[in-house]
Rosetta silent file (secondary structure, phi, psi, omega in degrees, C-alpha in Angstrom):
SEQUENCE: XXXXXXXXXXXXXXXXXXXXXXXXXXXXXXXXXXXXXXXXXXXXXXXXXXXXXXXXXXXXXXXXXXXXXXXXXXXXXXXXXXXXXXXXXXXXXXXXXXXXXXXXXX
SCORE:     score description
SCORE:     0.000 S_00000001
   1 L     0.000  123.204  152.452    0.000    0.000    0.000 S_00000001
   2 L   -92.461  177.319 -161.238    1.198    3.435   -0.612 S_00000001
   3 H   -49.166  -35.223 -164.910    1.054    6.473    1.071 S_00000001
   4 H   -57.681  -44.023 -172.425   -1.068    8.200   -1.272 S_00000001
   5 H   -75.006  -11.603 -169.346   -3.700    5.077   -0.945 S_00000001
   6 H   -88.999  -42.371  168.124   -3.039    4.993    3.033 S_00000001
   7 H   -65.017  -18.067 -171.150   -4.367    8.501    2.931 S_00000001
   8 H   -85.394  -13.485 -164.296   -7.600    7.868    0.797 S_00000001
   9 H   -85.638  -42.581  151.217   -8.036    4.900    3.515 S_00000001
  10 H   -33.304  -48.126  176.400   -8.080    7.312    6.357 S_00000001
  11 H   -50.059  -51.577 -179.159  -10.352    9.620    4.765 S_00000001
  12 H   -36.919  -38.838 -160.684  -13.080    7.217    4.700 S_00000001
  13 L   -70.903  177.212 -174.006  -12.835    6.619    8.269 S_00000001
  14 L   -99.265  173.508 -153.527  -14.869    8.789   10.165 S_00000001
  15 L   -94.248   90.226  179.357  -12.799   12.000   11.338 S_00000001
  16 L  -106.447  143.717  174.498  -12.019   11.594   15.270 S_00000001
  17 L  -113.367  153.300  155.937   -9.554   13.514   17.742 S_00000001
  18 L  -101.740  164.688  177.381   -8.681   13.162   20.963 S_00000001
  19 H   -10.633  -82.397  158.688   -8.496   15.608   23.709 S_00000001
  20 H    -8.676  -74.377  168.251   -4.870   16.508   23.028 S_00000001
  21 H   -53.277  -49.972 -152.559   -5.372   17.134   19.473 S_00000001
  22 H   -82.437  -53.534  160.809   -8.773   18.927   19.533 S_00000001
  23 H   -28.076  -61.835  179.677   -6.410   21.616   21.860 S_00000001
  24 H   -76.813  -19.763  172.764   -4.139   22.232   19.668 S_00000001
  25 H   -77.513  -22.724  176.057   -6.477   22.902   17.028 S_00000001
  26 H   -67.074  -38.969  146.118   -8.505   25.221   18.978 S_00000001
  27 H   -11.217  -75.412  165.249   -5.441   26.722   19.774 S_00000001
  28 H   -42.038  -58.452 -174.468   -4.309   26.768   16.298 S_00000001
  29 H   -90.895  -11.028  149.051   -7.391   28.454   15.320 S_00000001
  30 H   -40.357  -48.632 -172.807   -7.777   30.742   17.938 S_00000001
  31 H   -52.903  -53.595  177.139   -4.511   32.127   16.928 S_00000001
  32 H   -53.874  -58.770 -149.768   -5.495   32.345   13.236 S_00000001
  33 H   -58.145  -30.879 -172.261   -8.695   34.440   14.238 S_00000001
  34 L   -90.154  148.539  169.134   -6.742   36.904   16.549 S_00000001
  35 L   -66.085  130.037  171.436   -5.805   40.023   15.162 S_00000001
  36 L   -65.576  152.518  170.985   -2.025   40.683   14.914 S_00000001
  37 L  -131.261  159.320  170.467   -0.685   42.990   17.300 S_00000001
  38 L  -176.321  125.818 -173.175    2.750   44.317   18.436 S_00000001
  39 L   -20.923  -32.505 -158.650    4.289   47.044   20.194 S_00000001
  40 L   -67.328  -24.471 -169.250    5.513   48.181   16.791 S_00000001
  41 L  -135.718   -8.742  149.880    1.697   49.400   15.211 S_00000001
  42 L   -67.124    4.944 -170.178    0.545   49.560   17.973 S_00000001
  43 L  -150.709  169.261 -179.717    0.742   53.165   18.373 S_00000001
  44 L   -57.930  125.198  148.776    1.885   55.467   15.029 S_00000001
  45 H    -9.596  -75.267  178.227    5.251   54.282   13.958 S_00000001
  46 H   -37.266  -42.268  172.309    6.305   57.422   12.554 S_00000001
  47 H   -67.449  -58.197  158.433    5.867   58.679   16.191 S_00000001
  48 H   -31.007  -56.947 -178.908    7.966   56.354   17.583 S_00000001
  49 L   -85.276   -0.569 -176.930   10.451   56.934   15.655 S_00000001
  50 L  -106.060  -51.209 -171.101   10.456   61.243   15.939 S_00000001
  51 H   -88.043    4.781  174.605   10.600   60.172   19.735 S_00000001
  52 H  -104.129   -8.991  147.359   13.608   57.978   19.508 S_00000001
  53 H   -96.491  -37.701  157.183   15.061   60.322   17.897 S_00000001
  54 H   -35.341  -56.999 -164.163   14.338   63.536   20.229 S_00000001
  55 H   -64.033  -32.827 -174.997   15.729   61.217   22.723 S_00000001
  56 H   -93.213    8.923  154.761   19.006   60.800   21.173 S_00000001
  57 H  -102.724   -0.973  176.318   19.554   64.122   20.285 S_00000001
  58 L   -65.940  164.085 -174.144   18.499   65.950   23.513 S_00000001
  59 L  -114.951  144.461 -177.013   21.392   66.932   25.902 S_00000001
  60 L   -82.980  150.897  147.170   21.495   64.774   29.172 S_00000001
  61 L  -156.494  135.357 -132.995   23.127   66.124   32.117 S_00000001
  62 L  -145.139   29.980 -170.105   23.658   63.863   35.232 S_00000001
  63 L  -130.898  147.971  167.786   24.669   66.343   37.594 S_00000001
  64 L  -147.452  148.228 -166.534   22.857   67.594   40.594 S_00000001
  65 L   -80.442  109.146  165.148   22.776   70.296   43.458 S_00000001
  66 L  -131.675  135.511  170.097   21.770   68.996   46.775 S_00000001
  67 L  -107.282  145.134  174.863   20.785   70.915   49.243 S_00000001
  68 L   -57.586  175.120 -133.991   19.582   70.308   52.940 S_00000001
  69 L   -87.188  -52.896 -159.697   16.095   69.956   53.344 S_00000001
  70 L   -72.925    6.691 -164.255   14.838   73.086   55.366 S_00000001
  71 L   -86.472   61.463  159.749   17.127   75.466   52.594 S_00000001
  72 H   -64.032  -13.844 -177.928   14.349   77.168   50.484 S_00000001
  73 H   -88.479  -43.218  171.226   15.366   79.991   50.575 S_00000001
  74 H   -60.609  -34.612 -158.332   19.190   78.870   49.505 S_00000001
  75 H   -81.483  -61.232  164.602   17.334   76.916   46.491 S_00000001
  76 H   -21.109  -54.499 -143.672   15.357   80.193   45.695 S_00000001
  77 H   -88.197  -22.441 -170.753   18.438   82.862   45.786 S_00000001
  78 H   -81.711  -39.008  172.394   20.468   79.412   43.628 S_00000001
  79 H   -85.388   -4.964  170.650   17.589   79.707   40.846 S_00000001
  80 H   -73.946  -51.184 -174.325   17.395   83.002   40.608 S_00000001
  81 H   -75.890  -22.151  143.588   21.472   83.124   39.872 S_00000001
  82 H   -79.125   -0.544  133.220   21.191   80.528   37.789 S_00000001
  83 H   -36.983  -36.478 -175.386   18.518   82.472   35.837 S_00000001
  84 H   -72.587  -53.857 -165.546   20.509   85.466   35.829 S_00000001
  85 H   -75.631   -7.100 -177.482   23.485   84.048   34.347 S_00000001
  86 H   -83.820  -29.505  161.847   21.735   82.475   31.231 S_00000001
  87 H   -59.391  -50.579 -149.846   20.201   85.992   30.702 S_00000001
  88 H   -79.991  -72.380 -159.729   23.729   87.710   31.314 S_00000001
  89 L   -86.745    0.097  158.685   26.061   85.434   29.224 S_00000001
  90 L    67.967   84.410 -175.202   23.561   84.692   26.514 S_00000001
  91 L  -159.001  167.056 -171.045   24.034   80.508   27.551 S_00000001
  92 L   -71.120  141.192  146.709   21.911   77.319   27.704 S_00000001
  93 H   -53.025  -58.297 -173.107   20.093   76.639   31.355 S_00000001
  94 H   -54.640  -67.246  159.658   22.026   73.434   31.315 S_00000001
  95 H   -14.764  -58.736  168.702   25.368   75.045   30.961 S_00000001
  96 H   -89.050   -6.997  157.659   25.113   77.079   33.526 S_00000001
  97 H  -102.399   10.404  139.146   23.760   74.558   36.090 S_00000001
  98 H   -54.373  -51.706 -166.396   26.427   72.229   35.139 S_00000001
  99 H   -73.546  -13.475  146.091   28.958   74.626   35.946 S_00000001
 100 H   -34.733  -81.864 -147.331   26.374   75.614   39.232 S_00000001
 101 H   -92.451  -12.008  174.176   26.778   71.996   40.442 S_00000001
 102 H   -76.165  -35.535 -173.921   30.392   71.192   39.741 S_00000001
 103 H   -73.769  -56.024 -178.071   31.234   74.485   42.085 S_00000001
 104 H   -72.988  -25.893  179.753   28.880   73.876   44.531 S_00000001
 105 L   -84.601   67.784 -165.469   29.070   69.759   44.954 S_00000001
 106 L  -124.888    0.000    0.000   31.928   69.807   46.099 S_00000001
C-alpha cells in the first residue's frame, strides 16, 4: 500500500480527535482568528520613531545640586542666579547649572 492510498483509507474513516489534538487545534485556530498585534503598530510608527530620535539628540546632564532639606530659601536665591546668568552670558540653562553643580558639589 502506498502512502497516497493509506491517505484515501483514512479519509473514509470517520474524522475523530482526541483531547490533546482537539487543543491544539482550537489553539491553532484561535490564533489564526486573533488580530495581529505588536508594540511596533501599535501606536503610530512614525511617532515612535520622531521620539527615539528627540531622545538621542536631547542633551542629558547627570549632575545635581543637593541641598539640605529646610534650605528654600538657599534653592530660591540658587535659581534666581542661575537664571541670571543664562540671561547675562547669553548661555543654555544646562550650561550654567552644570557649571552651578560642579562648584557647589563639592
Amino acid at each position: 500500500m502506498t502512502h497516497t492510498q493509506t491517505i484515501l483509507v483514512n479519509c473514509r474513516r470517520p474524522f475523530t480527535l482526541r483531547p490533546s489534538q482537539m487543543m491544539v487545534y482550537l489553539m491553532m485556530i484561535i490564533t489564526a482568528l486573533l488580530p495581529a498585534t505588536s508594540n511596533a503598530f501599535l501606536n503610530n510608527p512614525l511617532k515612535r520613531v520622531e521620539k527615539d530620535l528627540l531622545a538621542l539628540t536631547r542633551r542629558v546632564t547627570a549632575h545635581h545640586i543637593l541641598l539640605p532639606p529646610n534650605s528654600d530659601d538657599a534653592a530660591v536665591a540658587l535659581k534666581r542666579k542661575i537664571r541670571d546668568q543664562c540671561a547675562e552670558q547669553n548661555r543654555f540653562i544646562v550650561d550654567v547649572f552644570q557649571d552651578a553643580a560642579k562648584r557647589y558639589s563639592k
